[in-house]
XYZ file of C-alpha atoms in Angstrom:
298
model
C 1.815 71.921 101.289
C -0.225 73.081 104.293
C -0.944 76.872 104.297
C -3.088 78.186 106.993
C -3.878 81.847 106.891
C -4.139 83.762 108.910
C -3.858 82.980 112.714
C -6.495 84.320 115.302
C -6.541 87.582 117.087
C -8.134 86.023 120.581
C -5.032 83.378 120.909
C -2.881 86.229 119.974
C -4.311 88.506 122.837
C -4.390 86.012 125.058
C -1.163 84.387 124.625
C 0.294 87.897 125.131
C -1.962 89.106 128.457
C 0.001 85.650 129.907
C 3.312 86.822 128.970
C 2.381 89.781 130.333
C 2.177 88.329 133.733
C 5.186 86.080 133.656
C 7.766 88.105 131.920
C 7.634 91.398 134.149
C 11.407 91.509 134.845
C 12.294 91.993 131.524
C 10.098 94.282 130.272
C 10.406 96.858 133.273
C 13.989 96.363 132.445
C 14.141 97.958 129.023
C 10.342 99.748 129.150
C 8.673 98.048 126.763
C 5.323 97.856 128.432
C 2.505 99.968 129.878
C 0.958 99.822 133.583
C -2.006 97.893 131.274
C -1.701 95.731 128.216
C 1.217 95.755 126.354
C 0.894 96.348 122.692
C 1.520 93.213 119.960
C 4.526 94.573 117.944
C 5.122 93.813 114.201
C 8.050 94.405 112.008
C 10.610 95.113 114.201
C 14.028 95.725 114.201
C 16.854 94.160 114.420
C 18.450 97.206 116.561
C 15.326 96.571 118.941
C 16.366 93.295 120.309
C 19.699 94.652 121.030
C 18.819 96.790 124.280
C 16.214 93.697 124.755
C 19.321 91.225 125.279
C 21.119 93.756 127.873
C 18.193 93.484 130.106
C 18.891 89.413 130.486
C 20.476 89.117 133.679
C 23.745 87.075 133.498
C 22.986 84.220 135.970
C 19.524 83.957 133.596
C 21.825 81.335 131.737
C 24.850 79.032 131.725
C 27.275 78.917 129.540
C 28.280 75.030 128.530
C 30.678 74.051 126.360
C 29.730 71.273 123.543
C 33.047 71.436 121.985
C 37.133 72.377 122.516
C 36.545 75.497 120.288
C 36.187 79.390 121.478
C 32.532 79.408 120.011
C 31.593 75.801 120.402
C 29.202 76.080 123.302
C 25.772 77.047 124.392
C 23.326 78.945 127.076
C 21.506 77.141 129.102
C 18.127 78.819 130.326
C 16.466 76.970 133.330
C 12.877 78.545 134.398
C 13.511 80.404 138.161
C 10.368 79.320 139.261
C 11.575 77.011 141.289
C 9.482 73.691 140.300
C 11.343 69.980 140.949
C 9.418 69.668 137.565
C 11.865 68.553 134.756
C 11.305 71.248 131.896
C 10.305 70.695 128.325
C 13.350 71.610 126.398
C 13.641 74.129 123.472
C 17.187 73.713 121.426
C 17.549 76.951 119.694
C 19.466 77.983 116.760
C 20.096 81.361 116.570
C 20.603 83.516 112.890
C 22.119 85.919 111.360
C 22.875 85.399 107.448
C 25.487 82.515 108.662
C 28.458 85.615 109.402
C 30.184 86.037 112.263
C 29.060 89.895 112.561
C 25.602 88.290 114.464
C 26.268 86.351 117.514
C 24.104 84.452 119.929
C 23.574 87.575 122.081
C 20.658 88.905 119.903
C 18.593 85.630 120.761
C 19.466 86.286 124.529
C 15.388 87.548 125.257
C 14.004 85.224 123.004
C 15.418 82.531 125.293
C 15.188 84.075 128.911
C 11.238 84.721 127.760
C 10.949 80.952 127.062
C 12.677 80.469 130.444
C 10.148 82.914 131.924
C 7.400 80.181 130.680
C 8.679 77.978 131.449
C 10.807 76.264 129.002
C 14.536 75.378 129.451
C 16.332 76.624 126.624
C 19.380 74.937 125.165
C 20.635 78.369 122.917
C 23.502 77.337 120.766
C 26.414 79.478 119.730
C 28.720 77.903 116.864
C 31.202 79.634 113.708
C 29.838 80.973 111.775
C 31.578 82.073 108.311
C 34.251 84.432 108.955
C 35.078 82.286 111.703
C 38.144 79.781 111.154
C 36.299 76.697 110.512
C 32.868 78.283 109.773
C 30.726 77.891 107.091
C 30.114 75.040 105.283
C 30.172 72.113 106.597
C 31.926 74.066 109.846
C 28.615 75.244 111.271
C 26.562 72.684 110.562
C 28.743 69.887 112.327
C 28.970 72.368 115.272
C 25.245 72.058 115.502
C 25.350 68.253 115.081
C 27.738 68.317 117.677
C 25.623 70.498 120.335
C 22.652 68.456 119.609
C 24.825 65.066 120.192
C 25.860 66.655 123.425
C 22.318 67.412 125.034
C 22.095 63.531 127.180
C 25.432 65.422 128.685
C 23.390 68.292 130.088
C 22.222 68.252 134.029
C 19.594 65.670 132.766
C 17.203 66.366 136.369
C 16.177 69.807 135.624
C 15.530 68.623 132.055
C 12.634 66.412 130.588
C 14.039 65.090 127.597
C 11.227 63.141 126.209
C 9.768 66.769 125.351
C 12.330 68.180 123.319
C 11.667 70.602 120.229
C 14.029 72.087 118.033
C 14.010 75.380 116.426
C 15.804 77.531 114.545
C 15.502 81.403 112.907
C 16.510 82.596 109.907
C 20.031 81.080 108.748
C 19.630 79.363 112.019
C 16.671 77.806 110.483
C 18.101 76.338 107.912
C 20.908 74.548 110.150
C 18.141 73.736 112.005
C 16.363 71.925 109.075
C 19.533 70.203 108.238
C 19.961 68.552 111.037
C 16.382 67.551 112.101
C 17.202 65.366 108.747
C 20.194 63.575 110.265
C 20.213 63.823 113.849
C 18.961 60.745 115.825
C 17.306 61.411 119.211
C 16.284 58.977 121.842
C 13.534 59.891 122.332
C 12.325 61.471 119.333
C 12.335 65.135 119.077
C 8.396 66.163 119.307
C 8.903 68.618 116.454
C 11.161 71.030 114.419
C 9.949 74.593 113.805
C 11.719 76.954 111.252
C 11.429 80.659 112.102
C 11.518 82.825 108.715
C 13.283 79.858 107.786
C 15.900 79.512 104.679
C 14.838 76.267 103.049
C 16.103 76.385 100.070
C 19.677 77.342 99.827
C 19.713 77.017 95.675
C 17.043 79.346 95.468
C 18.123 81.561 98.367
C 21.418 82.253 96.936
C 19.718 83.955 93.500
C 18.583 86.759 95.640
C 20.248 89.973 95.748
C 19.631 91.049 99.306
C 22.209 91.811 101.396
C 22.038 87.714 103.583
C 20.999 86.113 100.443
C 24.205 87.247 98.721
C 25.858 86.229 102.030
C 25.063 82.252 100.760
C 28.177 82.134 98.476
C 30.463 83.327 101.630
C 28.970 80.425 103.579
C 29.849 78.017 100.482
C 32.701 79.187 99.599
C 31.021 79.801 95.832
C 28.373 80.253 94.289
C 25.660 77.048 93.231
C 27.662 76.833 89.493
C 30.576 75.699 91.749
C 29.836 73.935 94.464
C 26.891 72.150 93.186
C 27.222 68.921 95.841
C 27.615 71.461 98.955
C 24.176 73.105 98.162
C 22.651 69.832 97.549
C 23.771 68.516 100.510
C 22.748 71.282 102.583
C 19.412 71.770 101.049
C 16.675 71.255 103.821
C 13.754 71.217 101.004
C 16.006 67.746 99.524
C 16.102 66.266 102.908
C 13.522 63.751 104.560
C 12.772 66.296 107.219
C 10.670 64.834 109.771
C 6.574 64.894 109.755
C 6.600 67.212 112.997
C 8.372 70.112 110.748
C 6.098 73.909 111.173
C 7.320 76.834 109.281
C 6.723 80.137 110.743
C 6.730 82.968 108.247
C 5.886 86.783 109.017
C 4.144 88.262 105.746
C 6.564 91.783 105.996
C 9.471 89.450 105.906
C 12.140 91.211 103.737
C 14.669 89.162 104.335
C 13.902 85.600 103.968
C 11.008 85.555 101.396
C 8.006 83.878 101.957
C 8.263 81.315 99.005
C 10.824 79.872 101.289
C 8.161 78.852 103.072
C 5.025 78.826 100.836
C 7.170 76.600 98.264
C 8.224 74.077 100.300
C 5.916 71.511 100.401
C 6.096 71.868 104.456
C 3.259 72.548 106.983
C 3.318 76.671 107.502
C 1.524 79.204 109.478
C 2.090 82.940 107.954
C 1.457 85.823 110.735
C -0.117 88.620 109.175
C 2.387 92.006 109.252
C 5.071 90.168 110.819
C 8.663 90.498 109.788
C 11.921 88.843 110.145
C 12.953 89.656 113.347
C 9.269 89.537 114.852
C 9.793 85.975 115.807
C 12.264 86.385 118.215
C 11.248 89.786 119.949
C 9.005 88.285 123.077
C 6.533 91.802 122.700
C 5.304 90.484 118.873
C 2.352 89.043 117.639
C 4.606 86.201 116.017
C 6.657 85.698 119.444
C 3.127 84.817 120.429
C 2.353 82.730 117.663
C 5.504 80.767 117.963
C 4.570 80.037 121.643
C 1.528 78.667 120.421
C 2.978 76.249 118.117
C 5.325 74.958 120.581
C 2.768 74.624 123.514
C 1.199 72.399 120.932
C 4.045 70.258 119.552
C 5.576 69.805 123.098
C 2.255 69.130 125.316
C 2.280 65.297 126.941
């Protein structure tokens, strides 16, 4: 295991005074900002990304379908900046405890900020449990199947030999899973887990409200469906050298032996929490753009 501790305050402010300057539509939209510098945020809520999402402008994406289900598709974010550069591509798996109650819509600012920078973003939506056909192995073959389907997407506004996949939360783990399986051409420059599950075994012993949640997604509990949880452990995969962890040190919801137990490379933000990672006015927003500056430069 890798730990670094803790990140540095000048890349932090400077990563953010950038944002600053290239996200100004969505900030003024839901007035999160000052004339001057922005605050960092820490520990947000998930209620805050909510009126966040709103803001996004519908034509900011387009919605693709990788599948012949009602929630087999994704949002594709292109940057607006009008460059006949192909973009580095971010494939983004959104959380939410695996249930159906959290949809893709609370990612929607996480992804138009990448968009903002730059980045196109291929956001994926897929069942979830409570969905017919969600759970396991459902939701993970949905994001097997939206990962199979990227050579499909409009390829020119896309530079697919810089692609990095991430995922948050529950979408972390899926993410995980299928940075194990999945076989890109080229090879994906790197796989970053956002407050990541890792361990489903150990994740399920919890009593929180998305670790009890696990059973629903197995239909059981580890006892009885011993082979499922193996299967779909990311810490009993050969995940691939590229793999960050990104871990908030507030995090009450996905704790940080998750991360810290692994075995994998990790950064841990200082104050951050669970949601922090994908609210684009946080220190670990900034972070993560960091990391993936680095894992996807030429």
């Amino acid at each position: 295991m890798r730990l670094l501790i803790p990140i540095s305050l000048t890349l932090l402010l400077t990563a953010c005074a950038q944002q600053a300057e290239l996200e100004p539509d969505l900030a003024t939209a839901v007035d999160v900002r000052s004339v001057t510098q922005p605050a960092l945020l820490s520990q947000v809520s998930y209620s805050s990304l909510l009126p966040l999402a709103a803001a996004v402008p519908e034509s900011a994406s387009q919605r693709i379908n990788y599948g012949t289900g009602a929630l087999q598709y994704g949002q594709l974010f292109l940057p607006a900046n009008g460059s006949n550069t192909p973009a580095p591509l971010l494939v983004f798996v959104h959380g939410g405890c695996w249930l159906n109650a959290y949809d893709i819509t609370h990612s929607q600012a996480f992804s138009y900020a990448l968009a903002q920078r730059g980045y196109a973003v291929w956001s994926i939506e897929y069942r979830r449990t409570g969905d017919d056909g969600g759970g396991w192995p459902g939701s993970y073959q949905d994001i097997l199947q939206a990962l199979r389907y990227i050579p499909y997407l409009p390829r020119k506004q896309l530079d697919l030999s810089r692609v990095v996949l991430a995922g948050h939360s529950a979408g972390g783990h899926l993410a995980l899973l299928a940075a194990s399986e999945v076989t890109m051409t080229p090879a994906l420059k790197g796989v970053i887990g956002l407050a990541a599950i890792t361990d489903v075994k150990r994740y399920s012993q919890g009593d929180n409200s998305c670790q009890k949640a696990t059973q629903g997604f197995f239909a059981g509990d580890l006892q009885s469906q011993a082979e499922a949880y193996q299967q779909a452990n990311p810490v009993e995969q050969p995940l691939p050298k590229t793999t960050l962890l990104l871990h908030g040190s507030a995090d009450s919801i996905v704790p940080i032996e998750q991360a810290s137990d692994s075995g994998l490379p990790m950064l841990l933000v200082p104050d951050a929490g669970h949601f922090d990672w994908i609210h684009p006015q946080s220190a670990a927003y900034n972070q993560f753009l960091l990391s993936l500056n680095e894992l996807i430069s030429p």
